[in-house]
Short mmCIF file of C-alpha atoms in Angstrom, two decimals:
data_model
loop_
_atom_site.label_atom_id
_atom_site.label_comp_id
_atom_site.label_asym_id
_atom_site.label_seq_id
_atom_site.Cartn_x
_atom_site.Cartn_y
_atom_site.Cartn_z
CA UNK A 1 102.59 48.48 74.55
CA UNK A 2 102.53 44.56 73.84
CA UNK A 3 99.03 44.58 76.41
CA UNK A 4 97.41 47.68 74.55
CA UNK A 5 98.07 45.70 71.40
CA UNK A 6 96.77 42.80 72.80
CA UNK A 7 93.60 44.52 74.17
CA UNK A 8 92.75 45.64 70.81
CA UNK A 9 92.71 42.55 69.06
CA UNK A 10 90.50 41.53 72.02
CA UNK A 11 88.58 44.19 70.95
CA UNK A 12 88.58 43.39 67.05
CA UNK A 13 87.29 39.55 67.63
CA UNK A 14 84.72 40.62 69.39
CA UNK A 15 83.41 42.87 67.66
CA UNK A 16 83.47 40.87 65.09
CA UNK A 17 82.17 38.11 66.26
CA UNK A 18 79.25 40.34 67.15
CA UNK A 19 78.59 41.47 63.66
CA UNK A 20 78.88 38.22 62.51
CA UNK A 21 76.02 36.88 64.59
CA UNK A 22 73.67 39.72 64.16
CA UNK A 23 74.43 39.06 60.71
CA UNK A 24 73.05 35.74 61.20
CA UNK A 25 70.13 37.14 63.31
CA UNK A 26 69.28 38.82 60.10
CA UNK A 27 70.15 35.68 58.01
CA UNK A 28 68.13 33.83 59.97
CA UNK A 29 64.91 36.05 59.57
CA UNK A 30 64.75 36.16 55.80
CA UNK A 31 65.01 32.97 55.73
CA UNK A 32 62.03 31.26 57.91
CA UNK A 33 60.06 34.74 56.52
CA UNK A 34 60.61 33.53 52.77
CA UNK A 35 60.03 29.72 53.42
CA UNK A 36 57.22 30.26 55.69
CA UNK A 37 55.36 32.96 52.95
CA UNK A 38 55.98 30.80 50.42
CA UNK A 39 54.65 27.36 52.27
CA UNK A 40 51.02 29.48 53.20
CA UNK A 41 50.66 30.66 49.45
CA UNK A 42 52.09 27.53 48.22
CA UNK A 43 49.07 26.56 45.43
CA UNK A 44 49.38 23.09 45.31
CA UNK A 45 46.71 20.07 46.95
CA UNK A 46 47.69 20.40 50.24
CA UNK A 47 45.04 22.27 52.66
CA UNK A 48 46.18 25.42 54.39
CA UNK A 49 44.25 26.00 58.15
CA UNK A 50 45.78 29.72 59.68
CA UNK A 51 44.33 31.39 62.68
CA UNK A 52 45.67 34.55 63.31
CA UNK A 53 45.19 38.34 64.67
CA UNK A 54 46.01 41.38 63.17
CA UNK A 55 46.09 44.70 65.10
CA UNK A 56 46.76 48.27 63.14
CA UNK A 57 47.50 51.09 65.76
CA UNK A 58 46.59 54.63 63.49
CA UNK A 59 46.03 58.16 64.75
CA UNK A 60 48.56 60.34 67.04
CA UNK A 61 49.60 60.23 70.12
CA UNK A 62 46.99 60.63 72.91
CA UNK A 63 44.36 59.90 70.25
CA UNK A 64 45.38 56.29 68.95
CA UNK A 65 43.20 53.86 67.72
CA UNK A 66 43.10 50.38 67.72
CA UNK A 67 41.25 48.04 65.37
CA UNK A 68 41.86 44.30 65.88
CA UNK A 69 40.28 41.42 64.19
CA UNK A 70 41.02 37.65 64.29
CA UNK A 71 40.69 35.63 61.18
CA UNK A 72 40.44 32.08 60.39
CA UNK A 73 41.36 31.01 56.95
CA UNK A 74 40.91 27.17 55.50
CA UNK A 75 42.59 27.39 51.54
CA UNK A 76 43.73 25.13 49.02
CA UNK A 77 43.90 25.10 45.37
CA UNK A 78 40.30 24.73 44.53
CA UNK A 79 38.57 25.75 47.94
CA UNK A 80 38.70 28.35 50.96
CA UNK A 81 36.73 29.14 53.72
CA UNK A 82 37.16 32.59 55.69
CA UNK A 83 36.02 33.72 58.96
CA UNK A 84 35.84 36.94 61.10
CA UNK A 85 33.89 39.01 63.06
CA UNK A 86 30.47 38.35 61.59
CA UNK A 87 31.22 37.52 58.14
CA UNK A 88 32.07 34.34 56.66
CA UNK A 89 32.70 33.72 53.50
CA UNK A 90 32.71 29.96 51.02
CA UNK A 91 34.46 29.67 47.88
CA UNK A 92 34.66 26.93 45.28
CA UNK A 93 35.35 27.27 41.78
CA UNK A 94 32.02 28.34 40.81
CA UNK A 95 30.12 30.34 43.31
CA UNK A 96 31.39 32.41 46.08
CA UNK A 97 29.02 32.60 48.90
CA UNK A 98 29.42 35.49 51.89
CA UNK A 99 27.42 35.72 54.96
CA UNK A 100 27.03 38.98 56.30
CA UNK A 101 25.54 37.61 59.99
CA UNK A 102 25.76 41.46 62.04
CA UNK A 103 23.73 42.39 58.83
CA UNK A 104 21.40 39.44 58.02
CA UNK A 105 22.22 39.22 54.37
CA UNK A 106 23.74 36.37 52.05
CA UNK A 107 25.19 37.23 49.12
CA UNK A 108 25.92 35.24 46.59
CA UNK A 109 28.49 35.75 43.90
CA UNK A 110 30.37 34.29 40.69
CA UNK A 111 33.86 33.06 41.35
CA UNK A 112 36.13 36.14 41.16
CA UNK A 113 39.12 33.99 41.27
CA UNK A 114 41.45 33.78 43.77
CA UNK A 115 41.75 37.73 44.87
CA UNK A 116 40.49 37.09 48.39
CA UNK A 117 42.52 33.75 48.50
CA UNK A 118 45.31 35.91 47.85
CA UNK A 119 44.02 39.32 50.18
CA UNK A 120 43.57 36.97 52.87
CA UNK A 121 46.80 34.99 52.74
CA UNK A 122 49.14 37.92 50.94
CA UNK A 123 48.13 39.45 55.04
CA UNK A 124 51.58 38.04 55.96
CA UNK A 125 54.17 39.24 53.17
CA UNK A 126 54.31 42.85 54.72
CA UNK A 127 57.86 43.16 53.85
CA UNK A 128 59.53 42.59 49.94
CA UNK A 129 62.93 41.51 49.60
CA UNK A 130 63.77 44.82 49.11
CA UNK A 131 63.54 45.91 52.63
CA UNK A 132 65.54 43.25 53.80
CA UNK A 133 68.98 45.41 52.78
CA UNK A 134 67.89 47.97 54.36
CA UNK A 135 67.93 46.38 57.73
CA UNK A 136 70.03 45.76 60.77
CA UNK A 137 69.97 43.93 63.71
CA UNK A 138 69.06 46.17 66.89
CA UNK A 139 68.35 42.87 69.76
CA UNK A 140 68.29 39.20 68.88
CA UNK A 141 67.97 36.23 71.76
CA UNK A 142 66.35 32.88 72.49
CA UNK A 143 63.20 33.74 74.86
CA UNK A 144 60.84 31.18 76.36
CA UNK A 145 56.71 31.49 75.13
CA UNK A 146 54.01 29.95 76.26
CA UNK A 147 56.77 27.13 77.30
CA UNK A 148 58.27 27.07 73.79
CA UNK A 149 61.30 28.54 73.18
CA UNK A 150 62.00 30.97 70.25
CA UNK A 151 64.48 33.17 68.58
CA UNK A 152 63.50 37.14 69.13
CA UNK A 153 65.07 39.24 66.75
CA UNK A 154 64.37 43.16 66.46
CA UNK A 155 65.53 44.90 63.48
CA UNK A 156 65.63 48.71 62.52
CA UNK A 157 65.94 50.10 59.50
CA UNK A 158 68.49 52.28 58.36
CA UNK A 159 68.12 56.09 57.36
CA UNK A 160 67.50 55.52 53.51
CA UNK A 161 64.98 51.96 54.35
CA UNK A 162 63.14 54.55 56.74
CA UNK A 163 63.07 57.48 53.98
CA UNK A 164 61.20 54.60 51.56
CA UNK A 165 59.73 52.16 53.30
CA UNK A 166 58.83 54.44 55.95
CA UNK A 167 59.22 51.33 59.04
CA UNK A 168 60.96 52.09 62.00
CA UNK A 169 61.59 48.67 63.63
CA UNK A 170 60.20 44.98 62.61
CA UNK A 171 60.20 42.05 65.63
CA UNK A 172 59.76 38.84 64.75
CA UNK A 173 59.27 36.02 66.74
CA UNK A 174 60.99 32.62 65.07
CA UNK A 175 60.12 28.84 65.51
CA UNK A 176 63.44 28.33 64.38
CA UNK A 177 62.48 24.02 64.56
CA UNK A 178 59.31 24.18 61.94
CA UNK A 179 60.84 27.14 59.92
CA UNK A 180 57.72 29.32 60.57
CA UNK A 181 56.66 32.78 62.12
CA UNK A 182 54.90 33.28 65.27
CA UNK A 183 54.66 36.92 65.09
CA UNK A 184 55.45 39.65 64.06
CA UNK A 185 55.90 43.66 64.98
CA UNK A 186 56.02 46.44 62.54
CA UNK A 187 56.51 50.13 63.95
CA UNK A 188 56.35 52.95 61.70
CA UNK A 189 58.21 56.17 61.27
CA UNK A 190 56.81 59.19 62.61
CA UNK A 191 53.63 61.29 60.72
CA UNK A 192 52.46 57.94 59.06
CA UNK A 193 49.16 57.07 59.01
CA UNK A 194 49.96 53.77 60.04
CA UNK A 195 51.57 53.73 63.93
CA UNK A 196 51.94 50.13 64.23
CA UNK A 197 51.12 46.42 63.15
CA UNK A 198 51.06 43.72 64.47
CA UNK A 199 49.56 40.35 63.25
CA UNK A 200 49.93 37.12 65.29
CA UNK A 201 49.84 33.85 64.29
CA UNK A 202 47.30 31.44 67.12
CA UNK A 203 47.72 28.23 65.05
CA UNK A 204 48.59 26.70 62.13
CA UNK A 205 48.37 23.68 60.23
CA UNK A 206 50.04 23.80 56.74
CA UNK A 207 49.11 20.38 55.71
CA UNK A 208 45.41 20.21 57.17
CA UNK A 209 43.90 17.47 56.73
CA UNK A 210 40.32 18.44 56.98
CA UNK A 211 37.92 18.31 53.88
CA UNK A 212 36.76 21.56 52.58
CA UNK A 213 33.28 22.40 51.59
CA UNK A 214 33.10 21.30 47.73
CA UNK A 215 30.15 23.48 47.19
CA UNK A 216 29.82 26.39 48.38
CA UNK A 217 26.49 27.17 48.14
CA UNK A 218 25.86 24.03 50.28
CA UNK A 219 26.04 26.15 53.30
CA UNK A 220 23.35 28.30 52.64
CA UNK A 221 21.01 26.80 50.69
CA UNK A 222 18.88 23.24 50.88
CA UNK A 223 18.09 20.69 47.61
CA UNK A 224 14.85 23.10 47.03
CA UNK A 225 17.62 26.41 46.36
CA UNK A 226 15.86 27.79 49.64
CA UNK A 227 18.19 29.55 52.82
CA UNK A 228 18.07 26.80 55.17
CA UNK A 229 15.91 27.47 57.86
CA UNK A 230 19.06 28.41 60.47
CA UNK A 231 19.15 31.99 58.23
CA UNK A 232 15.33 32.59 58.25
CA UNK A 233 15.07 36.00 58.57
CA UNK A 234 18.16 36.70 56.18
CA UNK A 235 18.39 38.84 52.99
CA UNK A 236 19.58 36.53 50.25
CA UNK A 237 21.19 38.31 47.51
CA UNK A 238 21.81 36.26 44.50
CA UNK A 239 24.12 37.35 41.56
CA UNK A 240 24.35 34.07 40.03
CA UNK A 241 22.29 34.81 36.81
#
């Protein structure tokens, strides 16, 4: 009888240890994710530099479509620069300059607020705080990726979370030393318009020292107000007036 009781006690203790470890993993994800997204979006004199890829898979099994793009963002309180395939966007506190190289078009618009900046930086804010209440740990371990140690945490939603957020699992790759996210993979439930989504950080510097161009129009116009020679053949759409 004592032997059975001892075995039961050991099982209960091990169960409690596992649960505690899983709780710690979930708390680590939430802590790092929230600190990181807050720092990325912080409106201060610091300049943030990010180079990341987004990969979105849509469609049904057998006819999946994969859309992948690489985006560069350099941003501070008053200026920003965005680059992706075929498009470059410069912003200052007066104007937004868009260079569409694939169409050979340059568009100058008035300052439209921080909406574009928030959209690009907000791509990391995939998860709201309310989601974490409906997640539990499926797997949690340390891995080596590109000769560096990361914590890999796979979270799954409970039945309510799957119903509300349409998410099946979320996988995080965390740099715990720097309190930063390296990679996020989201798998959606069957029938959702998105099959899966992945955001991968290629490079990041949240205290970037390089200077941004203060006058956005200087990237495309010379002192004479004409397009720079390298943009010969481009069509200029100037909406400043």
